[in-house]
Amino acid sequence: SDTDSTGFVRKTLGPYLQFVTLAIDPSDPAALEGMKTNRRNTRISVVLLSVFLVFVGVILSARIVGSEIENARMKADFAANVSHELRSPITHIRLKAESLQLDLCYDDDDRQDHYDTIVREAERLSRLVDNVLDFASIERGAKRYSFRYDDLLEVLAIQLDAVENTINGMGLVVEQNLPTDLPALWMDRDALGQVIVNLLSNAAKYGQEGKWIGITIEERPDAVDLSIADRGI
């Protein structure tokens, strides 16, 4: 077959019809050429789009795998930290209880100190278990909060009382800068209390070298800031 400059196409129908020739004369060669160009561009676009989608898929897959690896690492670290944190109060409780059981106390004051240590470490153990249960609930998406207007100063006082023995036993000084007329705040009392006691426990544990814990509440036009600071590592 051959094509001349006008777009006229001639083709021989061989080998069976060698003496028959089919001739096609397009009425609009420019439109035909445009159609061919469009088809070629479409094929190129499909190929490029496929390559792009594959590239995006590889990137997304890599990010998902990386996120899963990071989550697994965080969970492993969390489990290791929890195991370490649980071991400490359990060890203290066991040692003090065995001392009481074997009557290895010097006097009544020493015996009372053993009782206080057991209670303090039991409270710490209870907080750790609550944290683990809350973490599991959050991971499952089952954590529910109950919000209502409540007194932040009262919640803070209750949590300070809960860790008082720990703070006093470490010889830490608590400095409070609190307002006297704080309005009721929209909060989940239990959840916020857990946040406060965790911050206080961390400040006592990691700020023992500084021998100081600072608690400050500042009012802003649309919120209240509660900060807990220490001078440790």
PDB file of N, CA, C and O in Angstrom, residues 96 99-100 102-114:
ATOM      1  N   LYS A  96       8.926  -4.775 101.848  1.00  0.00           N
ATOM      2  CA  LYS A  96       8.373  -4.215 103.083  1.00  0.00           C
ATOM      3  C   LYS A  96       7.441  -5.210 103.775  1.00  0.00           C
ATOM      4  O   LYS A  96       7.437  -5.323 105.003  1.00  0.00           O
ATOM      5  N   SER A  99       9.507  -7.820 105.482  1.00  0.00           N
ATOM      6  CA  SER A  99      10.115  -7.287 106.709  1.00  0.00           C
ATOM      7  C   SER A  99       9.102  -7.269 107.847  1.00  0.00           C
ATOM      8  O   SER A  99       9.431  -7.609 108.996  1.00  0.00           O
ATOM      9  N   LEU A 100       7.869  -6.901 107.545  1.00  0.00           N
ATOM     10  CA  LEU A 100       6.829  -6.912 108.572  1.00  0.00           C
ATOM     11  C   LEU A 100       6.497  -8.347 109.002  1.00  0.00           C
ATOM     12  O   LEU A 100       6.285  -8.625 110.188  1.00  0.00           O
ATOM     13  N   LEU A 102       8.441 -10.935 109.010  1.00  0.00           N
ATOM     14  CA  LEU A 102       9.532 -11.518 109.796  1.00  0.00           C
ATOM     15  C   LEU A 102       9.886 -10.664 111.012  1.00  0.00           C
ATOM     16  O   LEU A 102      10.846 -10.965 111.725  1.00  0.00           O
ATOM     17  N   ASP A 103       9.109  -9.582 111.215  1.00  0.00           N
ATOM     18  CA  ASP A 103       9.329  -8.682 112.354  1.00  0.00           C
ATOM     19  C   ASP A 103      10.759  -8.162 112.377  1.00  0.00           C
ATOM     20  O   ASP A 103      11.461  -8.226 113.401  1.00  0.00           O
ATOM     21  N   LEU A 104      11.193  -7.619 111.234  1.00  0.00           N
ATOM     22  CA  LEU A 104      12.536  -7.069 111.114  1.00  0.00           C
ATOM     23  C   LEU A 104      12.552  -5.550 111.302  1.00  0.00           C
ATOM     24  O   LEU A 104      13.466  -4.876 110.825  1.00  0.00           O
ATOM     25  N   CYS A 105      11.570  -5.020 111.975  1.00  0.00           N
ATOM     26  CA  CYS A 105      11.471  -3.576 112.190  1.00  0.00           C
ATOM     27  C   CYS A 105      12.126  -3.208 113.519  1.00  0.00           C
ATOM     28  O   CYS A 105      12.060  -3.969 114.503  1.00  0.00           O
ATOM     29  N   TYR A 106      12.741  -2.047 113.566  1.00  0.00           N
ATOM     30  CA  TYR A 106      13.447  -1.607 114.774  1.00  0.00           C
ATOM     31  C   TYR A 106      12.486  -1.141 115.861  1.00  0.00           C
ATOM     32  O   TYR A 106      12.656  -1.445 117.042  1.00  0.00           O
ATOM     33  N   ASP A 107      11.472  -0.376 115.440  1.00  0.00           N
ATOM     34  CA  ASP A 107      10.533   0.172 116.416  1.00  0.00           C
ATOM     35  C   ASP A 107       9.217   0.471 115.716  1.00  0.00           C
ATOM     36  O   ASP A 107       9.026   0.140 114.533  1.00  0.00           O
ATOM     37  N   ASP A 108       8.318   1.104 116.434  1.00  0.00           N
ATOM     38  CA  ASP A 108       7.005   1.416 115.866  1.00  0.00           C
ATOM     39  C   ASP A 108       7.108   2.410 114.716  1.00  0.00           C
ATOM     40  O   ASP A 108       6.358   2.313 113.732  1.00  0.00           O
ATOM     41  N   ASP A 109       8.006   3.369 114.801  1.00  0.00           N
ATOM     42  CA  ASP A 109       8.170   4.332 113.712  1.00  0.00           C
ATOM     43  C   ASP A 109       8.655   3.636 112.444  1.00  0.00           C
ATOM     44  O   ASP A 109       8.182   3.936 111.329  1.00  0.00           O
ATOM     45  N   ASP A 110       9.584   2.711 112.595  1.00  0.00           N
ATOM     46  CA  ASP A 110      10.079   1.970 111.431  1.00  0.00           C
ATOM     47  C   ASP A 110       8.975   1.102 110.846  1.00  0.00           C
ATOM     48  O   ASP A 110       8.826   0.986 109.629  1.00  0.00           O
ATOM     49  N   ARG A 111       8.167   0.513 111.730  1.00  0.00           N
ATOM     50  CA  ARG A 111       7.049  -0.315 111.255  1.00  0.00           C
ATOM     51  C   ARG A 111       6.030   0.542 110.504  1.00  0.00           C
ATOM     52  O   ARG A 111       5.511   0.140 109.460  1.00  0.00           O
ATOM     53  N   GLN A 112       5.741   1.714 111.031  1.00  0.00           N
ATOM     54  CA  GLN A 112       4.819   2.614 110.361  1.00  0.00           C
ATOM     55  C   GLN A 112       5.357   3.055 109.003  1.00  0.00           C
ATOM     56  O   GLN A 112       4.612   3.194 108.029  1.00  0.00           O
ATOM     57  N   ASP A 113       6.652   3.260 108.915  1.00  0.00           N
ATOM     58  CA  ASP A 113       7.276   3.614 107.631  1.00  0.00           C
ATOM     59  C   ASP A 113       7.090   2.498 106.613  1.00  0.00           C
ATOM     60  O   ASP A 113       6.856   2.766 105.424  1.00  0.00           O
ATOM     61  N   HIS A 114       7.178   1.258 107.055  1.00  0.00           N
ATOM     62  CA  HIS A 114       6.943   0.127 106.156  1.00  0.00           C
ATOM     63  C   HIS A 114       5.497   0.124 105.658  1.00  0.00           C
ATOM     64  O   HIS A 114       5.246  -0.088 104.466  1.00  0.00           O
TER      65      HIS A 114
END
